[in-house]
Short mmCIF file of C-alpha atoms in Angstrom, two decimals:
data_model
loop_
_atom_site.label_atom_id
_atom_site.label_comp_id
_atom_site.label_asym_id
_atom_site.label_seq_id
_atom_site.Cartn_x
_atom_site.Cartn_y
_atom_site.Cartn_z
CA MET R 526 43.55 -171.08 49.07
CA LYS R 527 45.46 -168.13 50.59
CA LYS R 528 48.20 -168.82 53.05
CA VAL R 529 47.80 -167.21 56.43
CA LYS R 530 50.91 -165.41 57.62
CA VAL R 531 51.84 -166.43 61.12
CA ILE R 532 53.33 -163.61 63.14
CA PRO R 533 55.97 -164.90 65.55
CA LEU R 534 55.23 -164.62 69.25
CA ALA R 535 58.42 -162.64 69.72
CA VAL R 536 56.96 -159.87 67.54
CA PHE R 537 53.93 -159.61 69.80
CA ALA R 538 56.20 -159.48 72.84
CA LEU R 539 58.30 -156.76 71.21
CA CYS R 540 55.21 -154.69 70.37
CA ALA R 541 53.90 -155.07 73.93
CA THR R 542 57.27 -154.00 75.29
CA VAL R 543 57.32 -150.93 73.06
CA VAL R 544 53.80 -149.93 74.17
CA THR R 545 54.66 -150.46 77.83
CA GLN R 546 57.83 -148.40 77.55
CA ALA R 547 55.88 -145.62 75.82
CA GLN R 548 53.33 -145.61 78.63
CA GLN R 549 56.05 -145.55 81.27
CA ALA R 550 57.79 -142.69 79.48
CA ASN R 551 54.61 -140.58 79.56
CA PRO R 552 52.92 -141.04 82.94
CA THR R 553 49.85 -139.05 83.93
CA ILE R 554 50.86 -136.29 86.36
CA PHE R 555 48.61 -135.70 89.37
CA SER R 556 48.73 -132.82 91.80
CA LEU R 557 47.48 -133.31 95.34
CA LYS R 558 44.10 -131.72 94.63
CA GLU R 559 43.73 -133.68 91.39
CA SER R 560 44.49 -136.89 93.29
CA ILE R 561 41.84 -136.08 95.89
CA ALA R 562 39.26 -135.17 93.22
CA TYR R 563 39.96 -138.41 91.38
CA SER R 564 39.67 -140.40 94.62
CA LEU R 565 36.31 -138.89 95.54
CA ALA R 566 34.97 -139.58 92.04
CA ASN R 567 36.33 -143.10 91.53
CA ASN R 568 36.84 -144.79 94.88
CA PRO R 569 34.33 -147.71 95.03
CA SER R 570 33.30 -146.84 98.59
CA SER R 571 31.94 -143.50 97.35
CA THR R 572 29.43 -145.34 95.17
CA ILE R 573 28.36 -147.49 98.11
CA TYR R 574 27.68 -144.53 100.41
CA LYS R 575 25.96 -142.56 97.65
CA ASN R 576 23.65 -145.54 97.18
CA GLU R 577 23.00 -145.51 100.93
CA VAL R 578 21.83 -141.90 100.61
CA LEU R 579 19.45 -142.93 97.82
CA ILE R 580 18.20 -145.84 99.93
CA ALA R 581 17.48 -143.47 102.84
CA LYS R 582 15.46 -141.22 100.52
CA GLN R 583 13.45 -144.20 99.29
CA LYS R 584 12.77 -145.22 102.90
CA LYS R 585 11.44 -141.73 103.52
CA THR R 586 9.01 -142.20 100.64
CA GLU R 587 8.08 -145.59 102.10
CA ALA R 588 7.32 -144.02 105.49
CA LEU R 589 5.08 -141.36 103.92
CA ALA R 590 3.02 -144.13 102.32
CA GLY R 591 1.50 -144.88 105.73
CA TYR R 592 -0.37 -141.55 105.61
CA LEU R 593 -1.83 -142.15 102.18
CA PRO R 594 -4.91 -144.23 101.25
CA GLN R 595 -4.23 -147.90 100.60
CA VAL R 596 -6.24 -149.28 97.68
CA ASN R 597 -6.52 -153.01 97.06
CA GLY R 598 -8.59 -155.14 94.74
CA THR R 599 -9.34 -158.85 95.05
CA GLY R 600 -11.23 -161.38 92.99
CA THR R 601 -12.24 -164.92 93.88
CA PHE R 602 -13.87 -167.79 92.00
CA ASP R 603 -15.24 -170.81 93.91
CA ASP R 604 -16.36 -174.14 92.53
CA ASN R 605 -18.29 -175.71 95.39
CA LEU R 606 -17.80 -179.34 94.41
CA LYS R 607 -19.81 -180.51 97.40
CA ARG R 608 -21.89 -177.90 99.16
CA GLN R 609 -22.38 -178.02 102.90
CA VAL R 610 -25.61 -179.51 104.19
CA THR R 611 -27.66 -177.61 106.79
CA VAL R 612 -30.13 -179.60 108.94
CA LEU R 613 -33.31 -177.89 110.14
CA PRO R 614 -34.56 -179.62 113.29
CA ALA R 615 -37.96 -181.26 113.38
CA GLY R 616 -40.84 -179.19 114.67
CA ALA R 617 -39.80 -175.88 113.17
CA PHE R 618 -41.07 -176.26 109.64
CA SER R 619 -41.94 -179.95 109.58
CA LYS R 620 -42.53 -182.92 111.81
CA GLU R 621 -39.27 -184.37 110.52
CA GLU R 622 -35.82 -182.74 110.21
CA ILE R 623 -35.11 -181.14 106.83
CA LYS R 624 -31.69 -181.33 105.09
CA ILE R 625 -30.97 -178.33 102.86
CA GLN R 626 -27.95 -177.28 100.72
CA PHE R 627 -27.71 -173.52 100.51
CA GLY R 628 -25.76 -171.60 97.83
CA ASN R 629 -24.76 -172.46 94.29
CA GLN R 630 -21.99 -174.55 92.82
CA TYR R 631 -20.20 -171.59 91.17
CA ASN R 632 -19.57 -168.31 92.96
CA THR R 633 -17.50 -165.31 91.68
CA ASN R 634 -16.74 -162.31 93.85
CA VAL R 635 -14.82 -159.10 92.90
CA VAL R 636 -14.18 -156.36 95.48
CA ALA R 637 -12.12 -153.15 95.79
CA GLN R 638 -11.36 -151.56 99.16
CA VAL R 639 -9.80 -148.27 100.26
CA ASP R 640 -8.22 -148.09 103.73
CA GLN R 641 -7.17 -144.84 105.37
CA VAL R 642 -5.32 -144.52 108.66
CA ILE R 643 -6.97 -141.94 110.89
CA PHE R 644 -4.99 -142.30 114.12
CA ASP R 645 -1.70 -144.17 114.57
CA ARG R 646 1.06 -142.52 116.58
CA THR R 647 3.72 -145.01 115.42
CA ILE R 648 3.46 -143.64 111.86
CA THR R 649 4.26 -140.12 113.11
CA VAL R 650 7.40 -141.44 114.82
CA ALA R 651 8.38 -143.37 111.70
CA LYS R 652 8.29 -140.16 109.67
CA GLU R 653 10.73 -138.42 112.03
CA ALA R 654 12.95 -141.52 112.16
CA ASN R 655 13.30 -141.55 108.39
CA ARG R 656 14.27 -137.87 108.42
CA VAL R 657 17.07 -138.70 110.86
CA ASN R 658 18.03 -141.72 108.74
CA THR R 659 18.43 -139.48 105.71
CA LEU R 660 20.63 -137.09 107.70
CA LEU R 661 22.71 -140.03 108.93
CA ALA R 662 23.25 -141.29 105.38
CA ASP R 663 24.51 -137.82 104.36
CA LEU R 664 26.86 -137.67 107.36
CA LYS R 665 28.25 -141.14 106.65
CA LEU R 666 28.89 -140.10 103.06
CA LEU R 667 30.87 -137.10 104.32
CA GLN R 668 32.71 -139.35 106.78
CA ASN R 669 33.64 -141.76 104.01
CA ASN R 670 34.83 -138.86 101.85
CA GLU R 671 37.00 -137.68 104.74
CA THR R 672 38.53 -141.16 105.02
CA ILE R 673 39.21 -141.22 101.29
CA VAL R 674 40.87 -137.79 101.46
CA TYR R 675 42.97 -138.84 104.47
CA ASN R 676 44.21 -142.03 102.79
CA THR R 677 44.96 -140.17 99.55
CA VAL R 678 46.86 -137.34 101.27
CA ALA R 679 48.87 -139.77 103.42
CA ALA R 680 49.88 -141.83 100.37
CA TYR R 681 50.67 -138.68 98.38
CA TYR R 682 52.89 -137.28 101.14
CA GLN R 683 54.76 -140.57 101.36
CA ILE R 684 55.61 -140.34 97.65
CA LEU R 685 56.61 -136.69 98.09
CA THR R 686 59.04 -137.73 100.78
CA LEU R 687 60.47 -140.51 98.62
CA ASN R 688 60.90 -138.04 95.78
CA GLU R 689 62.81 -135.70 98.07
CA GLN R 690 64.99 -138.57 99.21
CA GLU R 691 65.58 -139.57 95.59
CA LYS R 692 66.73 -136.05 94.74
CA LEU R 693 69.26 -136.14 97.56
CA LEU R 694 70.59 -139.55 96.52
CA VAL R 695 70.90 -138.48 92.88
CA GLU R 696 72.80 -135.40 94.03
CA ASN R 697 75.11 -137.61 96.11
CA GLU R 698 75.62 -139.95 93.17
CA LYS R 699 76.68 -137.09 90.91
CA LYS R 700 79.05 -135.81 93.58
CA TYR R 701 80.64 -139.24 93.95
CA GLU R 702 81.02 -139.58 90.19
CA GLU R 703 82.98 -136.32 90.12
CA LEU R 704 85.12 -137.29 93.11
CA LEU R 705 85.71 -140.76 91.69
CA ARG R 706 86.83 -139.26 88.39
CA ILE R 707 89.34 -137.03 90.20
CA LEU R 708 90.51 -139.92 92.38
CA GLN R 709 90.99 -142.12 89.33
CA LEU R 710 93.23 -139.51 87.71
CA GLN R 711 95.20 -139.23 90.94
CA TYR R 712 95.50 -143.01 91.13
CA GLU R 713 96.69 -143.25 87.53
CA LYS R 714 99.37 -140.63 88.29
CA GLY R 715 100.37 -142.50 91.41
CA VAL R 716 99.23 -139.76 93.77
CA ALA R 717 96.30 -141.72 95.30
CA LYS R 718 96.26 -145.22 96.68
CA LYS R 719 94.25 -148.05 95.09
CA ILE R 720 92.53 -148.80 98.40
CA ASP R 721 91.21 -145.24 98.53
CA TYR R 722 89.95 -145.57 94.98
CA ASP R 723 88.22 -148.88 95.82
CA ARG R 724 86.63 -147.48 98.98
CA MET R 725 85.20 -144.61 96.94
CA ARG R 726 83.78 -147.04 94.40
CA VAL R 727 82.13 -149.04 97.21
CA SER R 728 80.47 -145.88 98.54
CA GLN R 729 79.22 -145.06 95.04
CA SER R 730 77.86 -148.60 94.67
CA ASN R 731 76.02 -148.27 97.98
CA ILE R 732 74.33 -145.10 96.77
CA ARG R 733 73.20 -146.86 93.60
CA SER R 734 71.83 -149.74 95.70
CA GLN R 735 69.93 -147.24 97.83
CA LEU R 736 68.50 -145.65 94.69
CA SER R 737 67.41 -149.04 93.41
CA LEU R 738 65.67 -149.85 96.71
CA LEU R 739 64.10 -146.40 96.79
CA LYS R 740 62.63 -146.91 93.31
CA THR R 741 61.03 -150.14 94.51
CA ASN R 742 59.59 -148.40 97.57
CA LYS R 743 58.36 -145.59 95.36
CA GLU R 744 56.57 -148.06 93.09
CA LEU R 745 54.89 -149.61 96.13
CA ALA R 746 53.90 -146.16 97.38
CA LEU R 747 52.45 -145.30 93.96
CA ASN R 748 50.39 -148.49 94.05
CA LYS R 749 49.13 -147.50 97.49
CA LEU R 750 48.13 -144.10 96.12
CA LYS R 751 46.41 -145.66 93.11
CA PHE R 752 44.48 -147.99 95.42
CA ALA R 753 43.36 -145.03 97.56
CA MET R 754 42.29 -143.21 94.39
CA GLY R 755 40.32 -146.22 93.09
CA MET R 756 42.57 -146.40 90.03
CA ASP R 757 43.67 -149.40 88.04
CA LEU R 758 47.05 -150.50 89.41
CA ALA R 759 48.33 -151.02 85.86
CA GLN R 760 47.90 -147.33 85.03
CA ASN R 761 51.13 -145.34 84.92
CA ILE R 762 51.04 -142.17 87.01
CA ALA R 763 53.38 -139.76 88.73
CA ILE R 764 52.82 -136.92 91.18
CA ASN R 765 53.56 -133.25 90.86
CA ASP R 766 56.27 -132.73 93.48
CA SER R 767 56.46 -128.97 93.00
CA LEU R 768 54.67 -128.23 96.27
CA ASP R 769 56.15 -125.41 98.27
CA TYR R 770 57.36 -127.02 101.49
CA SER R 771 57.53 -123.64 103.17
CA MET R 772 53.73 -123.60 102.99
CA GLN R 773 53.52 -127.03 104.59
CA VAL R 774 55.73 -126.57 107.63
CA SER R 775 53.78 -123.92 109.49
CA MET R 776 52.13 -124.81 112.78
CA PRO R 777 48.33 -124.38 112.96
CA VAL R 778 47.02 -121.37 114.87
CA ASN R 779 43.84 -122.93 116.24
CA THR R 780 44.63 -125.71 118.72
CA THR R 781 41.19 -126.12 120.30
CA LEU R 782 38.69 -128.88 119.66
CA GLU R 783 34.96 -128.42 119.15
CA THR R 784 33.75 -131.98 119.64
CA LYS R 785 30.27 -131.25 118.31
CA ASN R 786 31.74 -130.33 114.92
CA LEU R 787 33.24 -133.79 114.40
CA LEU R 788 31.44 -136.04 111.94
CA ASP R 789 31.83 -139.04 114.26
CA TYR R 790 30.16 -137.11 117.08
CA LYS R 791 27.29 -136.01 114.82
CA ILE R 792 26.74 -139.58 113.67
CA LEU R 793 26.65 -140.91 117.24
CA SER R 794 24.30 -138.09 118.29
CA ASN R 795 21.89 -138.90 115.49
CA ASN R 796 22.07 -142.60 116.36
CA ILE R 797 20.96 -141.62 119.87
CA ARG R 798 18.10 -139.62 118.36
CA LEU R 799 17.09 -142.70 116.37
CA GLN R 800 17.12 -144.78 119.54
CA GLN R 801 14.98 -142.17 121.31
CA LEU R 802 12.47 -142.39 118.48
CA ASP R 803 12.50 -146.17 118.75
CA VAL R 804 11.58 -145.86 122.43
CA GLU R 805 8.69 -143.52 121.49
CA ARG R 806 7.51 -145.90 118.78
CA LYS R 807 7.40 -148.82 121.21
CA LYS R 808 5.50 -146.67 123.74
CA PHE R 809 2.92 -145.74 121.12
CA ALA R 810 2.46 -149.44 120.33
CA PHE R 811 0.25 -149.54 123.46
CA TYR R 812 -2.04 -146.88 121.95
CA PRO R 813 -5.21 -147.81 120.03
CA THR R 814 -5.33 -147.27 116.26
CA LEU R 815 -8.24 -146.09 114.17
CA ALA R 816 -8.73 -146.56 110.45
CA GLY R 817 -11.54 -146.02 108.00
CA TYR R 818 -12.43 -148.06 104.96
CA ALA R 819 -14.74 -148.00 101.94
CA ARG R 820 -15.58 -151.20 100.08
CA TYR R 821 -17.32 -151.85 96.79
CA GLY R 822 -17.80 -155.24 95.21
CA ALA R 823 -19.94 -157.42 93.00
CA GLN R 824 -20.68 -161.12 92.89
CA THR R 825 -22.40 -163.61 90.66
CA PHE R 826 -23.36 -167.24 91.19
CA GLY R 827 -25.18 -170.13 89.61
CA ASN R 828 -25.20 -173.88 89.16
CA ASP R 829 -24.33 -173.68 85.46
CA PHE R 830 -20.74 -172.63 84.77
CA GLY R 831 -21.50 -170.52 81.70
CA LYS R 832 -24.60 -168.83 83.11
CA SER R 833 -22.94 -168.21 86.51
CA PHE R 834 -21.18 -165.13 85.07
CA GLY R 835 -24.36 -163.57 83.69
CA ASN R 836 -26.06 -162.15 86.75
CA TRP R 837 -23.99 -159.68 88.83
CA PHE R 838 -25.12 -158.21 92.15
CA ASP R 839 -23.11 -155.30 93.50
CA TYR R 840 -22.74 -154.18 97.10
CA SER R 841 -20.87 -151.48 99.03
CA SER R 842 -20.05 -150.45 102.57
CA VAL R 843 -18.09 -147.91 104.59
CA GLY R 844 -16.91 -148.25 108.13
CA LEU R 845 -14.37 -147.67 110.89
CA LYS R 846 -11.95 -150.12 112.44
CA LEU R 847 -10.72 -149.54 115.98
CA ASN R 848 -7.90 -151.72 117.28
CA ILE R 849 -7.26 -151.67 121.05
CA PRO R 850 -4.23 -153.60 122.35
CA ILE R 851 -5.22 -155.46 125.53
CA PHE R 852 -2.72 -158.22 126.22
CA ASP R 853 0.05 -159.71 124.08
CA GLY R 854 1.97 -161.79 126.59
CA ASN R 855 4.16 -158.79 127.61
CA ARG R 856 5.84 -158.76 124.21
CA LYS R 857 5.48 -154.99 123.74
CA LYS R 858 6.61 -154.33 127.31
CA SER R 859 9.76 -156.41 126.79
CA GLN R 860 10.53 -154.62 123.52
CA LEU R 861 10.13 -151.22 125.23
CA THR R 862 12.51 -152.21 128.04
CA GLN R 863 15.11 -153.43 125.56
CA SER R 864 14.87 -150.19 123.59
CA LYS R 865 15.32 -148.08 126.76
CA LEU R 866 18.44 -150.04 127.73
CA SER R 867 19.86 -149.64 124.22
CA LEU R 868 19.30 -145.89 124.52
CA LEU R 869 21.24 -145.80 127.81
CA ASN R 870 24.11 -147.71 126.18
CA ALA R 871 24.17 -145.31 123.24
CA GLU R 872 24.36 -142.31 125.57
CA GLU R 873 27.21 -143.88 127.54
CA ASN R 874 29.06 -144.71 124.32
CA LEU R 875 28.79 -141.07 123.28
CA LYS R 876 30.40 -140.00 126.57
CA ILE R 877 33.22 -142.50 126.09
CA SER R 878 33.72 -141.43 122.47
CA SER R 879 33.80 -137.75 123.45
CA ARG R 880 36.66 -138.40 125.86
CA ASN R 881 38.37 -140.47 123.19
CA TYR R 882 38.08 -137.59 120.70
CA GLN R 883 39.75 -135.29 123.22
CA LEU R 884 42.50 -137.86 123.80
CA GLN R 885 43.13 -138.28 120.06
CA PHE R 886 43.25 -134.52 119.59
CA GLN R 887 45.69 -133.97 122.44
CA ASN R 888 47.93 -136.79 121.19
CA ALA R 889 47.80 -135.44 117.64
CA ASN R 890 48.64 -131.94 118.89
CA THR R 891 51.59 -133.23 120.91
CA ALA R 892 52.87 -135.38 118.03
CA LEU R 893 52.58 -132.43 115.66
CA PHE R 894 54.58 -130.11 117.92
CA ARG R 895 57.30 -132.72 118.48
CA SER R 896 57.57 -133.55 114.79
CA TYR R 897 57.74 -129.83 113.94
CA THR R 898 60.56 -129.27 116.43
CA SER R 899 62.39 -132.41 115.31
CA MET R 900 62.09 -131.44 111.65
CA ASN R 901 63.56 -127.97 112.25
CA ASP R 902 66.40 -129.41 114.32
CA ASN R 903 67.18 -132.00 111.68
CA LYS R 904 67.07 -129.35 108.96
CA GLU R 905 69.69 -127.31 110.83
CA THR R 906 71.79 -130.44 111.35
CA LEU R 907 71.50 -131.27 107.66
CA ASP R 908 72.66 -127.80 106.62
CA LEU R 909 75.59 -128.02 109.05
CA ALA R 910 76.55 -131.51 107.83
CA ALA R 911 76.38 -130.29 104.22
CA ASP R 912 78.80 -127.44 105.00
CA ILE R 913 81.19 -129.79 106.80
CA LEU R 914 81.10 -132.26 103.91
CA LYS R 915 81.67 -129.49 101.38
CA ASN R 916 84.72 -128.20 103.25
CA THR R 917 86.09 -131.70 103.85
CA SER R 918 85.61 -132.54 100.17
CA LEU R 919 87.61 -129.46 99.12
CA GLN R 920 90.34 -130.26 101.65
CA TYR R 921 90.48 -133.85 100.42
CA GLN R 922 90.83 -132.72 96.81
CA LYS R 923 93.69 -130.42 97.89
CA GLY R 924 95.28 -133.22 99.87
CA THR R 925 94.94 -131.54 103.26
CA ALA R 926 92.33 -134.06 104.52
CA SER R 927 92.40 -137.85 104.48
CA LEU R 928 89.87 -140.13 102.79
CA THR R 929 88.76 -141.27 106.24
CA ASP R 930 87.86 -137.70 107.15
CA PHE R 931 85.93 -137.36 103.92
CA LEU R 932 84.02 -140.66 104.35
CA ASN R 933 83.19 -139.81 107.98
CA SER R 934 81.82 -136.43 106.89
CA ASP R 935 79.92 -138.10 104.08
CA TYR R 936 78.44 -140.67 106.48
CA SER R 937 77.32 -137.90 108.84
CA TYR R 938 75.75 -136.03 105.95
CA LYS R 939 73.83 -139.11 104.76
CA GLU R 940 72.63 -139.78 108.30
CA ALA R 941 71.47 -136.15 108.56
CA GLN R 942 69.65 -136.54 105.24
CA SER R 943 67.89 -139.70 106.44
CA ASN R 944 66.89 -138.05 109.71
CA TYR R 945 65.55 -134.99 107.91
CA ILE R 946 63.52 -137.04 105.43
CA SER R 947 62.06 -139.13 108.26
CA SER R 948 61.18 -136.04 110.30
CA LEU R 949 59.64 -134.39 107.24
CA LEU R 950 57.40 -137.40 106.65
CA ASN R 951 56.53 -137.50 110.35
CA PHE R 952 55.54 -133.84 110.33
CA LEU R 953 53.43 -134.06 107.18
CA THR R 954 51.66 -137.15 108.53
CA ALA R 955 51.22 -135.56 111.97
CA ARG R 956 49.70 -132.44 110.40
CA VAL R 957 47.15 -134.53 108.51
CA ASP R 958 46.35 -136.51 111.70
CA PHE R 959 45.94 -133.26 113.63
CA GLU R 960 43.55 -131.74 111.09
CA LYS R 961 41.55 -134.97 110.99
CA ALA R 962 41.37 -135.14 114.80
CA GLN R 963 40.16 -131.52 114.79
CA GLY R 964 37.54 -132.26 112.12
CA ASN R 965 39.16 -129.72 109.81
CA LEU R 966 40.74 -132.00 107.19
CA SER R 967 38.64 -130.83 104.23
CA THR R 968 39.33 -127.15 104.95
CA TYR R 969 43.04 -127.84 105.39
CA VAL R 970 43.28 -129.75 102.10
CA ASN R 971 41.41 -127.02 100.21
CA GLN R 972 43.96 -124.48 101.40
CA LEU R 973 46.87 -126.45 99.96
CA LYS R 974 48.27 -125.38 96.62
#
């Protein structure tokens, strides 16, 4: 009997660690457009709304069925265990009453019937309603795609901002390493004080702590992006941060809103159209309906089970069926009143929503302008703080400036960096909100590189 070699659990853990490190070392790089394309193809909500479009098309087929002939076949077999007795009164055929059992014990009947609607106004309304339903399903699919794009772009921009902040912190860390190296040499020669050396080390440690926290925030932001894309959270990805920011910071030229071009407005308008059709359908419920039919059948009967299937007698008929509603306890009238009130509510909701769209657009336009101005101001402040820090750093190395002057300049520079990064994120987010409020998000995204 062969011995089975038992591989230690530590070996499995080591192999898993090696695979994980290899995956982390080679993440999949996504550009903004690639992220959006992946989101539209893999986000679970896309499948749901695509299925809704298919459902609407099937409902259209269902509505058309009302115009087509309806063919049905039925078959019955009766075993009259005890046939009904009919009593003929005395004096008609006899001086005494006569008790007679008509029919046979076994009776089989097979019939096929074709029904065709000739006049029914509610079917005409149902056809138009299903056309509107199909259009609504397409609009809701586009609306869902717009939401997916918005969530993906917002998450992508957040990571872009974190990447920019990481670059600045790494640059600061390298600068502090160089200054700390110089300060250490000065300290060893007795030129610099130990307290100055320690204060510089504390500042360097703070930068490293900020980098560590930023990496955590970046991981959370990547998970948010993966969720928006419909991607497995365990998958290792990174974004292509080579976007040209000069192409992102321009103000839009068109600052007007065409409310009728918004998907939300189109959806509400078509919901009103559906409600109008529902009012028409309930009105037409008071109209008479006319249908034609053709029937063909055959039956056989007998008192002996075996012989009862031997003699078949066929029959056929054609006819018309007219149905005239007369009184139903005011049920149809109540349904019509309810439908009319629902239509009035839908029209009022559209008016309220239209004003809300204008409010959202104006707020988005104002927020965009303010964020644009703030970002430019903070960029100028950042450039100025960088020059001051550069000069102070040179003066400190030459001994003409104190460490306090250097740390104050460094603090101002870091604060300017933080303000600029925040304003950059605010502007990018405000631009996306503005394009969404204007109903132009898809066009805006397609223009991005």
